[in-house]
Structures are given as C-alpha cells and as structure tokens.
C-alpha cells in the first residue's frame, strides 16, 4: 500500500491537520482553522468546549490540528 507523503504541497491539502486558508464556520459562528478542529467540535453541543477547541493551534501549520485531536478525546460527547 502506498503511503501519502504529507510533506508535499498537494498532499498537505488532504490532511485534516493542515491549517486552512479560510476557516470552516459552524452554525454557531465559530471558525475552525483545520478540518480536525471542526470534526472534534462536532462531537459536542457545549459551546464553551467548541470555542476552546477552536482556539487550540499547533505552531507548525502542517500539524495545526494536533492539539484539537488531543482535546477532542475529553469533550462531552453527544449521544
């Protein structure tokens, strides 16, 4: 099986962790800078947790979503 090299510009665009040029905005108006942020925030309806997730960013734009992935394990899940 071929491995995707996320170090190339084209393949970075396929990563949920990569910093987006334009944020994803949810129905509450909260902007998420990576697909990973939006995915993790979708697990909960708690607006405070959603905002907290949106504020987490890694300094490296290629891995900007890593803090959101870690924090997403601790959100209050919806049934």
PDB file of C-alpha atoms in Angstrom:
ATOM      1  CA  UNK A   1       0.000   0.000   0.000  1.00  0.00           C
ATOM      2  CA  UNK A   2       1.351   3.414  -0.968  1.00  0.00           C
ATOM      3  CA  UNK A   3       1.865   5.935   1.786  1.00  0.00           C
ATOM      4  CA  UNK A   4       0.795   9.564   1.254  1.00  0.00           C
ATOM      5  CA  UNK A   5       3.668  11.950   1.827  1.00  0.00           C
ATOM      6  CA  UNK A   6       2.138  14.941   3.644  1.00  0.00           C
ATOM      7  CA  UNK A   7       5.309  16.960   3.166  1.00  0.00           C
ATOM      8  CA  UNK A   8       4.432  17.811  -0.421  1.00  0.00           C
ATOM      9  CA  UNK A   9       2.238  20.852  -1.038  1.00  0.00           C
ATOM     10  CA  UNK A  10      -0.506  18.915  -2.823  1.00  0.00           C
ATOM     11  CA  UNK A  11      -0.748  16.175  -0.204  1.00  0.00           C
ATOM     12  CA  UNK A  12      -0.830  18.656   2.676  1.00  0.00           C
ATOM     13  CA  UNK A  13      -4.197  19.752   1.370  1.00  0.00           C
ATOM     14  CA  UNK A  14      -5.506  16.230   2.011  1.00  0.00           C
ATOM     15  CA  UNK A  15      -4.559  16.289   5.690  1.00  0.00           C
ATOM     16  CA  UNK A  16      -7.136  17.029   8.401  1.00  0.00           C
ATOM     17  CA  UNK A  17      -4.298  18.569  10.438  1.00  0.00           C
ATOM     18  CA  UNK A  18      -3.191  21.197   7.920  1.00  0.00           C
ATOM     19  CA  UNK A  19      -4.039  24.865   8.502  1.00  0.00           C
ATOM     20  CA  UNK A  20      -6.751  26.035   6.085  1.00  0.00           C
ATOM     21  CA  UNK A  21      -6.586  29.282   4.130  1.00  0.00           C
ATOM     22  CA  UNK A  22     -10.221  30.006   5.032  1.00  0.00           C
ATOM     23  CA  UNK A  23     -11.750  28.649   8.249  1.00  0.00           C
ATOM     24  CA  UNK A  24     -14.751  26.353   8.454  1.00  0.00           C
ATOM     25  CA  UNK A  25     -17.548  28.203  10.283  1.00  0.00           C
ATOM     26  CA  UNK A  26     -20.193  26.180  12.118  1.00  0.00           C
ATOM     27  CA  UNK A  27     -23.853  27.047  12.646  1.00  0.00           C
ATOM     28  CA  UNK A  28     -22.940  28.912  15.851  1.00  0.00           C
ATOM     29  CA  UNK A  29     -20.495  31.165  14.002  1.00  0.00           C
ATOM     30  CA  UNK A  30     -17.398  29.526  15.489  1.00  0.00           C
ATOM     31  CA  UNK A  31     -14.491  29.382  12.995  1.00  0.00           C
ATOM     32  CA  UNK A  32     -12.263  26.283  12.856  1.00  0.00           C
ATOM     33  CA  UNK A  33      -8.807  26.581  11.286  1.00  0.00           C
ATOM     34  CA  UNK A  34      -8.457  22.882  10.370  1.00  0.00           C
ATOM     35  CA  UNK A  35     -10.785  20.060   9.390  1.00  0.00           C
ATOM     36  CA  UNK A  36      -9.645  18.268  12.554  1.00  0.00           C
ATOM     37  CA  UNK A  37     -10.872  21.173  14.706  1.00  0.00           C
ATOM     38  CA  UNK A  38     -14.308  21.074  13.056  1.00  0.00           C
ATOM     39  CA  UNK A  39     -14.512  17.294  13.370  1.00  0.00           C
ATOM     40  CA  UNK A  40     -13.633  17.272  17.072  1.00  0.00           C
ATOM     41  CA  UNK A  41     -16.014  20.166  17.840  1.00  0.00           C
ATOM     42  CA  UNK A  42     -18.861  18.337  16.094  1.00  0.00           C
ATOM     43  CA  UNK A  43     -18.754  15.750  18.887  1.00  0.00           C
ATOM     44  CA  UNK A  44     -20.306  18.170  21.392  1.00  0.00           C
ATOM     45  CA  UNK A  45     -23.057  20.776  21.618  1.00  0.00           C
ATOM     46  CA  UNK A  46     -21.299  22.574  24.501  1.00  0.00           C
ATOM     47  CA  UNK A  47     -20.424  25.985  23.022  1.00  0.00           C
ATOM     48  CA  UNK A  48     -17.684  26.639  25.574  1.00  0.00           C
ATOM     49  CA  UNK A  49     -15.951  23.392  24.598  1.00  0.00           C
ATOM     50  CA  UNK A  50     -16.366  24.205  20.903  1.00  0.00           C
ATOM     51  CA  UNK A  51     -14.786  27.645  21.378  1.00  0.00           C
ATOM     52  CA  UNK A  52     -11.950  26.149  23.424  1.00  0.00           C
ATOM     53  CA  UNK A  53     -11.243  23.610  20.664  1.00  0.00           C
ATOM     54  CA  UNK A  54     -11.270  26.341  18.017  1.00  0.00           C
ATOM     55  CA  UNK A  55      -8.640  28.309  19.956  1.00  0.00           C
ATOM     56  CA  UNK A  56      -6.114  25.436  20.052  1.00  0.00           C
ATOM     57  CA  UNK A  57      -3.414  25.587  17.368  1.00  0.00           C
ATOM     58  CA  UNK A  58      -0.026  23.983  16.904  1.00  0.00           C
ATOM     59  CA  UNK A  59       2.725  26.408  15.844  1.00  0.00           C
ATOM     60  CA  UNK A  60       3.535  24.245  12.807  1.00  0.00           C
ATOM     61  CA  UNK A  61       0.828  24.897  10.153  1.00  0.00           C
ATOM     62  CA  UNK A  62       1.206  21.355   8.808  1.00  0.00           C
ATOM     63  CA  UNK A  63       0.204  19.939  12.193  1.00  0.00           C
ATOM     64  CA  UNK A  64      -2.089  22.737  13.415  1.00  0.00           C
ATOM     65  CA  UNK A  65      -4.869  20.270  14.274  1.00  0.00           C
ATOM     66  CA  UNK A  66      -2.925  18.072  16.704  1.00  0.00           C
ATOM     67  CA  UNK A  67      -3.989  19.955  19.869  1.00  0.00           C
ATOM     68  CA  UNK A  68      -7.636  19.709  18.790  1.00  0.00           C
ATOM     69  CA  UNK A  69      -7.308  15.959  18.284  1.00  0.00           C
ATOM     70  CA  UNK A  70      -5.963  15.521  21.805  1.00  0.00           C
ATOM     71  CA  UNK A  71      -8.589  17.805  23.369  1.00  0.00           C
ATOM     72  CA  UNK A  72     -11.364  16.111  21.405  1.00  0.00           C
ATOM     73  CA  UNK A  73     -10.864  12.989  23.498  1.00  0.00           C
ATOM     74  CA  UNK A  74     -12.078  14.920  26.564  1.00  0.00           C
ATOM     75  CA  UNK A  75     -15.192  16.719  25.251  1.00  0.00           C
ATOM     76  CA  UNK A  76     -18.693  15.955  26.457  1.00  0.00           C
ATOM     77  CA  UNK A  77     -19.983  13.631  23.741  1.00  0.00           C
ATOM     78  CA  UNK A  78     -23.499  13.808  22.399  1.00  0.00           C
ATOM     79  CA  UNK A  79     -25.493  10.544  22.446  1.00  0.00           C
TER      80      UNK A  79
END
